[in-house]
CSV table of C-alpha atoms in Angstrom, one decimal:
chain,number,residue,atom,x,y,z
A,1,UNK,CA,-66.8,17.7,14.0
A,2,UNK,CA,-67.3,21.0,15.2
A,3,UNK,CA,-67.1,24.0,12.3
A,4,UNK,CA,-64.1,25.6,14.1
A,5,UNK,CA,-62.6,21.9,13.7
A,6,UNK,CA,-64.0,22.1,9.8
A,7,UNK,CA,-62.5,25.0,8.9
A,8,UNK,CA,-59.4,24.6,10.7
A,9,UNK,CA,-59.0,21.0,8.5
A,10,UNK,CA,-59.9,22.7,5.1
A,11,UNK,CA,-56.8,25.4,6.2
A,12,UNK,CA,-54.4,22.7,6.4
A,13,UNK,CA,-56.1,21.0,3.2
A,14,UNK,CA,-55.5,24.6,1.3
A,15,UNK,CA,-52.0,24.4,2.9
A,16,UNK,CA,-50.9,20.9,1.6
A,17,UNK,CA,-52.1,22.3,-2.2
A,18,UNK,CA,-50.8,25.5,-2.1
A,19,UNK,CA,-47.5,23.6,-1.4
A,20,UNK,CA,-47.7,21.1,-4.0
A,21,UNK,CA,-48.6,24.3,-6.5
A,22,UNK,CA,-45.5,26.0,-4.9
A,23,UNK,CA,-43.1,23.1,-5.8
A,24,UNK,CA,-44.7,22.8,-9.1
A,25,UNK,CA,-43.6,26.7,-9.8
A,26,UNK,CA,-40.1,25.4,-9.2
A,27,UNK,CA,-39.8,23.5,-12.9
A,28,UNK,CA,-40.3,20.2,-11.0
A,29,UNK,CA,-42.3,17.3,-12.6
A,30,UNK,CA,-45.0,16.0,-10.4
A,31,UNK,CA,-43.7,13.1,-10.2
A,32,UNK,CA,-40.4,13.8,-8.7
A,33,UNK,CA,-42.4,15.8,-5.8
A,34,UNK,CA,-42.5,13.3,-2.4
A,35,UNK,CA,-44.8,13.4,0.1
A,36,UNK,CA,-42.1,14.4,2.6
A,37,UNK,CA,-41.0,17.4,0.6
A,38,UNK,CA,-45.0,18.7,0.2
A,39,UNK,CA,-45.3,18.6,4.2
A,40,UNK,CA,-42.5,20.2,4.5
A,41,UNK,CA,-43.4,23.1,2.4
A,42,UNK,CA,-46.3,23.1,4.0
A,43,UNK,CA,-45.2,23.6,7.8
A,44,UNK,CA,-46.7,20.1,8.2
A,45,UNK,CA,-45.6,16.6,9.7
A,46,UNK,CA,-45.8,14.0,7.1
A,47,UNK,CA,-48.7,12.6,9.0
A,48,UNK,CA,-51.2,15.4,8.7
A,49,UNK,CA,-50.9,14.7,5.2
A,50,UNK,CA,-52.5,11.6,5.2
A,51,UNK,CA,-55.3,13.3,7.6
A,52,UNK,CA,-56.1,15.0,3.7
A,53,UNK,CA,-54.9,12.9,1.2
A,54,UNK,CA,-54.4,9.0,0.6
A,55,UNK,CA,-51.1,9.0,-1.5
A,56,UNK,CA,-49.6,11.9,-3.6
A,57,UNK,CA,-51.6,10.5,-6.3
A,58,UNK,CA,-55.0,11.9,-5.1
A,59,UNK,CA,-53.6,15.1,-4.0
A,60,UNK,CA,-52.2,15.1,-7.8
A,61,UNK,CA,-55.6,14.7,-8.8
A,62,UNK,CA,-56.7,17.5,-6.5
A,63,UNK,CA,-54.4,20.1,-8.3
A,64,UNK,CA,-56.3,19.5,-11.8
A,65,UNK,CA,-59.1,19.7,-10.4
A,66,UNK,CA,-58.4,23.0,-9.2
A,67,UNK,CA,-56.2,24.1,-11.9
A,68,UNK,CA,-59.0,23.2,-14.1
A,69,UNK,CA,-62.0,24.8,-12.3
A,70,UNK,CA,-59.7,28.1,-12.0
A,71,UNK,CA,-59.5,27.8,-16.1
A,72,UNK,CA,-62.8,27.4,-16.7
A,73,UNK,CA,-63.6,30.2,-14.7
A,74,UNK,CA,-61.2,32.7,-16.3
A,75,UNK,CA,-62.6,31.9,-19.5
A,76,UNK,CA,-66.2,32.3,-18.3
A,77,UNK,CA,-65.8,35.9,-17.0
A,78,UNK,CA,-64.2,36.9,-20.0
A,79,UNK,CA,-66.9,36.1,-22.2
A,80,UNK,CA,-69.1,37.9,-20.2
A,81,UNK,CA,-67.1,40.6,-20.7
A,82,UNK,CA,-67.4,40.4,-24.2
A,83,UNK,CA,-70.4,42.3,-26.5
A,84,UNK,CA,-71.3,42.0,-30.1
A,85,UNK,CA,-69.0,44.4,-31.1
A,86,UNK,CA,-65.7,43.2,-29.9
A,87,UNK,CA,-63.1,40.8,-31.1
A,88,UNK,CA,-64.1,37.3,-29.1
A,89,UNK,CA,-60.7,35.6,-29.8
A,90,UNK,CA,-58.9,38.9,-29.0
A,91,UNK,CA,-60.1,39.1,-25.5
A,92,UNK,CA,-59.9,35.1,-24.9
A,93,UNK,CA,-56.4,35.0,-25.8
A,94,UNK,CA,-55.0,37.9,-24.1
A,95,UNK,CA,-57.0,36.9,-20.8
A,96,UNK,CA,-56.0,33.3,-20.9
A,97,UNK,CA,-52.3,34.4,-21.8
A,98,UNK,CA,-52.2,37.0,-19.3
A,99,UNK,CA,-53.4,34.9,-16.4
A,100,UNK,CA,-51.4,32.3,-16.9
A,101,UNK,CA,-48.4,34.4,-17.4
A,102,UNK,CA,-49.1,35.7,-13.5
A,103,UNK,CA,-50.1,32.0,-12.2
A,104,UNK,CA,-48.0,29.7,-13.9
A,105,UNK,CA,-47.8,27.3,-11.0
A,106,UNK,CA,-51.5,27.0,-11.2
A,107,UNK,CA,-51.1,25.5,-15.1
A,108,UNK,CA,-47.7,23.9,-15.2
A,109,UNK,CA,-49.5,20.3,-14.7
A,110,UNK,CA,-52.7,21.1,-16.8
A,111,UNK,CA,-50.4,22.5,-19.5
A,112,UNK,CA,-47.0,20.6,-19.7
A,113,UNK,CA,-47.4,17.9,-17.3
A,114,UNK,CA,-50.0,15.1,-20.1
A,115,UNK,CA,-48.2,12.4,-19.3
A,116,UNK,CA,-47.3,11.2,-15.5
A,117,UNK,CA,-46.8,7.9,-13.6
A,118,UNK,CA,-50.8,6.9,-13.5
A,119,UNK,CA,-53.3,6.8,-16.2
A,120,UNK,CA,-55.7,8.1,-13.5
A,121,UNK,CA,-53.0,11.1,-13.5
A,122,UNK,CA,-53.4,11.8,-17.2
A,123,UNK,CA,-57.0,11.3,-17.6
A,124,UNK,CA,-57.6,13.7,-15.3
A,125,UNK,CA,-55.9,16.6,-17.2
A,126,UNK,CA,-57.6,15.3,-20.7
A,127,UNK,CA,-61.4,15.7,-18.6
A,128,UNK,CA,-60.5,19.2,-18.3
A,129,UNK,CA,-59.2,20.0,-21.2
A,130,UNK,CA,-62.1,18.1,-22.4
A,131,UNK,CA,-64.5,20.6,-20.5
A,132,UNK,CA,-62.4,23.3,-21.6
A,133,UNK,CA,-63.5,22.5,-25.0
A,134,UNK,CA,-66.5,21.4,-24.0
A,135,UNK,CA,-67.6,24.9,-22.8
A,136,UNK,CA,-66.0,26.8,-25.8
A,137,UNK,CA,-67.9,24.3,-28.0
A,138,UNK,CA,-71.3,25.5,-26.8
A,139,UNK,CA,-70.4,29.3,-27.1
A,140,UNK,CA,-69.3,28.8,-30.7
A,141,UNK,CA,-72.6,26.7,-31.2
A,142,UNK,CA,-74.9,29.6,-29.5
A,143,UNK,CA,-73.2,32.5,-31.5
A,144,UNK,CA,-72.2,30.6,-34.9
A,145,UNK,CA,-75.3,28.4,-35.2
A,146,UNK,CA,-73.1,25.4,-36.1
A,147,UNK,CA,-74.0,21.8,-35.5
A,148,UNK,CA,-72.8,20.3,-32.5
A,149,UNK,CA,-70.8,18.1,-34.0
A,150,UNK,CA,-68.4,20.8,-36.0
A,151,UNK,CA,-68.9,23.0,-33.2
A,152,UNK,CA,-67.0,20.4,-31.1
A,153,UNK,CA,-64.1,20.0,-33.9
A,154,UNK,CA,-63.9,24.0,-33.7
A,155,UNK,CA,-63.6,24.2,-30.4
A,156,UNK,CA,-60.9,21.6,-30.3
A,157,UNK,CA,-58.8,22.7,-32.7
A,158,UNK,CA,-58.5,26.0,-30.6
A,159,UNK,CA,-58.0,24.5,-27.6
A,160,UNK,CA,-55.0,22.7,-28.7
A,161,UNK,CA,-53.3,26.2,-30.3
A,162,UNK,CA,-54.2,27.8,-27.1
A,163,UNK,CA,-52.7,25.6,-24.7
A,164,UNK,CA,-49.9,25.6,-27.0
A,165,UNK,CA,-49.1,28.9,-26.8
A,166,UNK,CA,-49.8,28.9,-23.1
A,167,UNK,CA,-47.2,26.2,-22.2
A,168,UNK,CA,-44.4,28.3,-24.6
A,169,UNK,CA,-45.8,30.8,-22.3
A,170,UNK,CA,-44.4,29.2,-19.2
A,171,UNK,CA,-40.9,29.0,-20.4
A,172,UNK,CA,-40.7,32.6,-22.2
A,173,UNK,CA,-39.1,36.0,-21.5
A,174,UNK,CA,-41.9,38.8,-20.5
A,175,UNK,CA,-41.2,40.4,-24.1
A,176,UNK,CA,-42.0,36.6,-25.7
A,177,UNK,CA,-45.3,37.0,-23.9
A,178,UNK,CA,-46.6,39.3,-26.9
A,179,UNK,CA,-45.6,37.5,-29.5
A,180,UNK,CA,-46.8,34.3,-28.3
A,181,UNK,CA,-49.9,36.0,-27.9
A,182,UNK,CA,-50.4,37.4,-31.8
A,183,UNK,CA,-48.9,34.5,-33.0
A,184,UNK,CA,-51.9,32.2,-31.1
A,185,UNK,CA,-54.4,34.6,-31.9
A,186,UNK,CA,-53.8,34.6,-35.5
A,187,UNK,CA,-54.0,31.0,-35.6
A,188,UNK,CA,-57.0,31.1,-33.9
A,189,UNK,CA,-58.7,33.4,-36.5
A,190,UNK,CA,-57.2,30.7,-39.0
A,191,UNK,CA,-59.3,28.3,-37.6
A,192,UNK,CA,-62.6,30.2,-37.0
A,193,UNK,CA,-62.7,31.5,-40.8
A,194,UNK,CA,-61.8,28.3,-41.9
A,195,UNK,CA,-64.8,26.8,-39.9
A,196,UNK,CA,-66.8,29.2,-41.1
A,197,UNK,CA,-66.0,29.1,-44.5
A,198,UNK,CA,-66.2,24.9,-44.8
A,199,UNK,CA,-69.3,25.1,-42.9
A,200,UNK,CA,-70.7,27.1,-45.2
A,201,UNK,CA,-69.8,25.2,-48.3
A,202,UNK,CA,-71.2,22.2,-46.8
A,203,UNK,CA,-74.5,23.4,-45.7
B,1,UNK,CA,-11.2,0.5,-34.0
B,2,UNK,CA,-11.4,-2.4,-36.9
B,3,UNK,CA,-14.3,-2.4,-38.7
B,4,UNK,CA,-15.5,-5.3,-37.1
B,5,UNK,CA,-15.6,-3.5,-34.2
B,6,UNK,CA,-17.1,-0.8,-35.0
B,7,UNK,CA,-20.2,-2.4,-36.7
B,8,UNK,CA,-20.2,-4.5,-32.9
B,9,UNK,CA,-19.9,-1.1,-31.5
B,10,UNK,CA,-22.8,0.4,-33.6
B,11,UNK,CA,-24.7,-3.3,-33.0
B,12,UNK,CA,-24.8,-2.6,-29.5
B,13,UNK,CA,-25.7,0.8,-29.6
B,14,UNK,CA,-28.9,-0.4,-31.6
B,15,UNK,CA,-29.4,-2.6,-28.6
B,16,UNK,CA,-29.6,-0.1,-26.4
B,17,UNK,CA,-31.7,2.1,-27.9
B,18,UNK,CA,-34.0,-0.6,-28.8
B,19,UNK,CA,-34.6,-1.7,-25.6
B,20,UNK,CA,-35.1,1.9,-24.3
B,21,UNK,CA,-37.9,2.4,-27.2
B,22,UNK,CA,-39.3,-1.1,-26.0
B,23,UNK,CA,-39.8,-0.3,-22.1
B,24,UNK,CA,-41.3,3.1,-23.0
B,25,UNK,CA,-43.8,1.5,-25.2
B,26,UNK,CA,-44.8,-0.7,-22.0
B,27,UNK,CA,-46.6,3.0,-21.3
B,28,UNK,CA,-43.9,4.1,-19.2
B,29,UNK,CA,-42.2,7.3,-18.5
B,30,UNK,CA,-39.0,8.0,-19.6
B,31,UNK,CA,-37.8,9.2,-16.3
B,32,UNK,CA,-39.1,6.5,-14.0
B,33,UNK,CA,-36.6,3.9,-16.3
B,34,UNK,CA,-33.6,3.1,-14.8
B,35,UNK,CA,-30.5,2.4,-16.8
B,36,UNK,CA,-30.2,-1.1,-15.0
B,37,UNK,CA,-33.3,-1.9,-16.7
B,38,UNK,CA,-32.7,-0.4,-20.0
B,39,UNK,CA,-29.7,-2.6,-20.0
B,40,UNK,CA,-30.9,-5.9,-18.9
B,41,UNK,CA,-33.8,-5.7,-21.6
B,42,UNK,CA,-30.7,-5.1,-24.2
B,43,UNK,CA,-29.2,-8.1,-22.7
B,44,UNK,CA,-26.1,-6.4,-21.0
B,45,UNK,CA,-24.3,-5.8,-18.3
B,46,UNK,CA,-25.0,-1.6,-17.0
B,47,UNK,CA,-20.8,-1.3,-17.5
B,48,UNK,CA,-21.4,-2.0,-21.0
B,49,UNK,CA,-24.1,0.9,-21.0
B,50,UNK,CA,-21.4,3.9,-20.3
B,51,UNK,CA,-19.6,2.8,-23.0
B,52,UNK,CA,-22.1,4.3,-25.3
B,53,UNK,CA,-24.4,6.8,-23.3
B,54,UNK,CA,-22.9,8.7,-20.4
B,55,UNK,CA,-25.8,8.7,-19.1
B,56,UNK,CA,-30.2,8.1,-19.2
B,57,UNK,CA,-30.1,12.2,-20.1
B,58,UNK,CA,-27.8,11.1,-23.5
B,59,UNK,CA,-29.7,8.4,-23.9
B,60,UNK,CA,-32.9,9.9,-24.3
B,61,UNK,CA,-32.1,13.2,-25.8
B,62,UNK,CA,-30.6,10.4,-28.7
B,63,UNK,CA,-34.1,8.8,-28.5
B,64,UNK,CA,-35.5,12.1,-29.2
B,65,UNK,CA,-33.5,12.5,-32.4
B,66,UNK,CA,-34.1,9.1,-33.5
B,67,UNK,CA,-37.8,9.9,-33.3
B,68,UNK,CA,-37.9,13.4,-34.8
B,69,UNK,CA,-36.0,12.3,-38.1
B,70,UNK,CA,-38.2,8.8,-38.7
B,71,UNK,CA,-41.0,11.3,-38.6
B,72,UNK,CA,-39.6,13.6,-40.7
B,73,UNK,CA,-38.2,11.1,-43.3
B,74,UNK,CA,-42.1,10.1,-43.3
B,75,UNK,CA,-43.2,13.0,-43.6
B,76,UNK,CA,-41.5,13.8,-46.7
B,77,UNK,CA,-41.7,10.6,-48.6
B,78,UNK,CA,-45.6,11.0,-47.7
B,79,UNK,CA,-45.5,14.7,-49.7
B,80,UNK,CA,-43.1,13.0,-52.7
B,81,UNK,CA,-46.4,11.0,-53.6
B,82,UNK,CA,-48.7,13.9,-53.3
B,83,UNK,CA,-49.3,15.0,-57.1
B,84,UNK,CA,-51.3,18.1,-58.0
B,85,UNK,CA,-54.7,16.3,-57.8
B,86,UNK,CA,-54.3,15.0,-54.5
B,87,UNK,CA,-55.7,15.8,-51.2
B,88,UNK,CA,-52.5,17.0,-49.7
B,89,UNK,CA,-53.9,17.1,-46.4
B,90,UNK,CA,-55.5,13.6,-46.4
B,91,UNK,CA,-52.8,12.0,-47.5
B,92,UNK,CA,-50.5,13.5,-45.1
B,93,UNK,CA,-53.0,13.1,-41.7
B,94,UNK,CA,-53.4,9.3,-42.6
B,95,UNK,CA,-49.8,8.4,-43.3
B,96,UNK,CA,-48.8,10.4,-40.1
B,97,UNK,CA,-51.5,9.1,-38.0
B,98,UNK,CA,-51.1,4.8,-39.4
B,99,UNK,CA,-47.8,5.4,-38.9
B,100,UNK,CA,-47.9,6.1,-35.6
B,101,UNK,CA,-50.4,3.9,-34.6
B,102,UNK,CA,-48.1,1.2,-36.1
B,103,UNK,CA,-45.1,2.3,-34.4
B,104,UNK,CA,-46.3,3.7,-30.7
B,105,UNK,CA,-42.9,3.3,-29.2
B,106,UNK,CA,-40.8,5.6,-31.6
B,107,UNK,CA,-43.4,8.5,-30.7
B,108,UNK,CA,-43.8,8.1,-27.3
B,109,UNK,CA,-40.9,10.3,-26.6
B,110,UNK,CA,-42.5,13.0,-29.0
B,111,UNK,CA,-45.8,13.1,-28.6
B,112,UNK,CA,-46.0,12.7,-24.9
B,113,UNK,CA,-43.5,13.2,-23.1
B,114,UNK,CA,-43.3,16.9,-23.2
B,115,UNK,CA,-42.2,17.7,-19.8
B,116,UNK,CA,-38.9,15.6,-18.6
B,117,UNK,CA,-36.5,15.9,-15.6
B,118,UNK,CA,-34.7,18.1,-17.8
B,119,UNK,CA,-34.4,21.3,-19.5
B,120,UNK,CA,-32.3,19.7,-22.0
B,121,UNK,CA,-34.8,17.1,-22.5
B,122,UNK,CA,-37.8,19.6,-23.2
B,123,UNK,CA,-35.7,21.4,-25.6
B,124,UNK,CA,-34.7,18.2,-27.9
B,125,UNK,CA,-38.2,17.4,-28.2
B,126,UNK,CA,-39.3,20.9,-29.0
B,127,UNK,CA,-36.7,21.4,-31.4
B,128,UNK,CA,-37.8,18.4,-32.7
B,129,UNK,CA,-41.3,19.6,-33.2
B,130,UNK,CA,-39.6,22.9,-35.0
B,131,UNK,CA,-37.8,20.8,-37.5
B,132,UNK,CA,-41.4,19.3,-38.4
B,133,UNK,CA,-43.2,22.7,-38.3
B,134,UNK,CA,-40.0,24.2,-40.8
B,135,UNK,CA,-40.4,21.5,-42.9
B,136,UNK,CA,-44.1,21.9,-43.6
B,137,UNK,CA,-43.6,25.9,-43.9
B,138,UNK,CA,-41.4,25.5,-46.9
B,139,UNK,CA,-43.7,23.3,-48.3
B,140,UNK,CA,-46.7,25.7,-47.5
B,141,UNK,CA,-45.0,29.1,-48.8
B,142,UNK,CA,-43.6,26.3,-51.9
B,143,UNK,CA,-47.1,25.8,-52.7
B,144,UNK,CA,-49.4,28.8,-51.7
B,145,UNK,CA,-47.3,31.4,-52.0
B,146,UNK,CA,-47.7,32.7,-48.5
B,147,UNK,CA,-44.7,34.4,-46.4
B,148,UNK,CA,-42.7,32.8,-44.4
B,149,UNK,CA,-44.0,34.1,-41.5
B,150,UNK,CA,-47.5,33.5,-42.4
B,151,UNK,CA,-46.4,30.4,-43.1
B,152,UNK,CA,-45.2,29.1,-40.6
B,153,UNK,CA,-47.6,30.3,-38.7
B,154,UNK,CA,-49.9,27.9,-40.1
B,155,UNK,CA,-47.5,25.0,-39.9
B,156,UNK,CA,-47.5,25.0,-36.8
B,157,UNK,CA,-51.1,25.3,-35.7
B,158,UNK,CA,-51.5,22.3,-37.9
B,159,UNK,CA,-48.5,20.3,-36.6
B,160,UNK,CA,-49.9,21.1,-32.9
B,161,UNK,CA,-53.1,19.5,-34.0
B,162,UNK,CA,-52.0,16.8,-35.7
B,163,UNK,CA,-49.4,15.7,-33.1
B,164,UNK,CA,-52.0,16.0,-30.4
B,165,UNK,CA,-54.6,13.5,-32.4
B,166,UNK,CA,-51.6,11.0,-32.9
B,167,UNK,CA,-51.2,11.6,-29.0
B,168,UNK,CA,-54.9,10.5,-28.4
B,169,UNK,CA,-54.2,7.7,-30.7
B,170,UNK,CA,-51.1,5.9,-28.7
B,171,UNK,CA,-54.0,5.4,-26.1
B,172,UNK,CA,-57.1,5.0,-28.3
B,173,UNK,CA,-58.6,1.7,-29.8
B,174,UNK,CA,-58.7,0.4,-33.4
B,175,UNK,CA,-61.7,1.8,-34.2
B,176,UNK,CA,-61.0,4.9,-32.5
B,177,UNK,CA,-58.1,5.2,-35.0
B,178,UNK,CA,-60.4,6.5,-37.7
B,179,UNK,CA,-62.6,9.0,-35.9
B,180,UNK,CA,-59.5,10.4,-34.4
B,181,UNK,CA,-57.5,10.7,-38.3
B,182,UNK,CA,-61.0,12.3,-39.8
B,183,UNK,CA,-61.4,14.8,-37.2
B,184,UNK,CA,-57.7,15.7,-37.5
B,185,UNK,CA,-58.3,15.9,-41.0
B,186,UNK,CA,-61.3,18.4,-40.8
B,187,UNK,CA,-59.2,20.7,-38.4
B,188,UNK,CA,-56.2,21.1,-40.6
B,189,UNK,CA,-59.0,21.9,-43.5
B,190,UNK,CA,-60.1,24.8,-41.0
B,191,UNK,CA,-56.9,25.5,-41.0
B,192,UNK,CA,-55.3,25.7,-44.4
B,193,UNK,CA,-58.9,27.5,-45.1
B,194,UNK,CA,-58.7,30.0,-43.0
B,195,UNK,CA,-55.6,31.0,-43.2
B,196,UNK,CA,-56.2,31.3,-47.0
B,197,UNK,CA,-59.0,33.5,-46.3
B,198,UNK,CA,-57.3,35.2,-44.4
B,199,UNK,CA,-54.4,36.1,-46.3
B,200,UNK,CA,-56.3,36.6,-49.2
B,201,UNK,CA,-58.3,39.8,-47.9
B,202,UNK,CA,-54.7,40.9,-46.4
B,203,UNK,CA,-52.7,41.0,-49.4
């Protein structure tokens, strides 16, 4: 294949998910999305699809992927951004609030969309929240000095209230947004001076 | 109506709703189940159907109801045997969590299925989730002493947590079954911790 030929196939490829993303934007469940409809959207003959994707299934899979890998981005600049001196949860709540505010198309199946027609489907969206926690995990570990192991739980526990708030996100008024946003990162300080304070105890 | 008919009436209606609960334990979605299918598993013909649900959208927001007030009727005899020397939060995790694990099909609805063909359908099960998270504010701000608001703030980070590990548990393994209730249990002990910490320095 010749690179013009590469690049021209990984512009459709971008095409087909941008689609899919675009559908998703419109309160559909995955599942209800066909094929047909996702060329369509796309400018594209139902046969170029299959030049990308098997089934709608592995195009599904595609879209955590990316919604995922977008995520876990996010979150890594913004604790870069973050010194000793200012308030971690703060920042990672208003960034991951904030961003999925603008790109809700981008979270509606991480976020709302845990169970579908496949177990493939739904495994999928648990290994990234897995990494998601996974990540956060070893941050709390590196700063806190826990053991991996409550670490994990931490992390978890976060996670969970995070994504929450993000899917109430999704469905809110822009003045919602703010509240949601307190609300999650109080809960969030909850659980860190809980940890903290069982940890302690414990050690 | 005679009386006879209404309990034949009411009979029925348990059919349908049985089988409905039935098919979605088989790991299905609710909205790939048609109501052809939902009848022939209650043993009727789809005529008899619309003489109790209008339609698979009735149906299911009915489910939904069904769900939320087992769980809550649970829920509440599980804090009627909670005396002053218990461990409030064990005893509430592990009848929540064997419960479900016991009786998959009447959470499906609740625990999973979060998204749904319909807005309607989203909103039953959320309101359903708000009933749970009122229920165990009144009982925090009985017992601690908190505000309502703070309160409930801290119901419902720990019914997000808790719903989630009995959502990991439909799918999980016996012996999964315990890992998942003590790790629940550790995270609502962050919880209740920190938000007792918390308050504390605020008051």
């Amino acid at each position: 294949m010749t690179v013009n030929r590469t690049l021209q196939k990984e512009k459709t490829r971008r095409l087909i998910i941008g689609a899919a993303f675009q559908l998703l934007g419109q309160d559909r469940d995955y599942s209800s999305i066909s094929l047909r409809e996702v060329s369509r959207e796309a400018g594209l003959a139902a046969n170029s699809f299959y030049r990308h994707f098997e089934d709608m299934e592995e195009l599904g899979l595609t879209l955590v992927d990316e919604s995922g890998v977008a995520l876990r981005q996010l979150m890594r600049k913004a604790r870069q951004r973050i010194s000793e001196q200012s308030d971690v949860i703060r920042i990672s709540v208003e960034t991951f609030m904030q961003y999925i505010y603008k790109n809700p198309n981008l979270f509606y199946l991480l976020l709302r969309v845990r169970t579908g027609a496949s177990l493939a489907f739904r495994k999928a969206v648990s290994r990234e929240l897995q990494y998601c926690i996974t990540e956060l995990a070893d941050y709390i570990q590196q700063t806190q000095g826990y053991a991996a192991v409550d670490a994990k739980i931490q992390a978890e526990a976060m996670v969970i209230v995070v994504f929450n708030a993000g899917a109430e996100a999704l469905d809110c008024k822009p003045v919602e947004l703010k509240r949601l946003t307190e609300k999650a990162i109080t809960q969030l300080r909850f659980i860190a001076r809980g940890a903290d304070q069982f940890l302690k105890v414990q050690r």
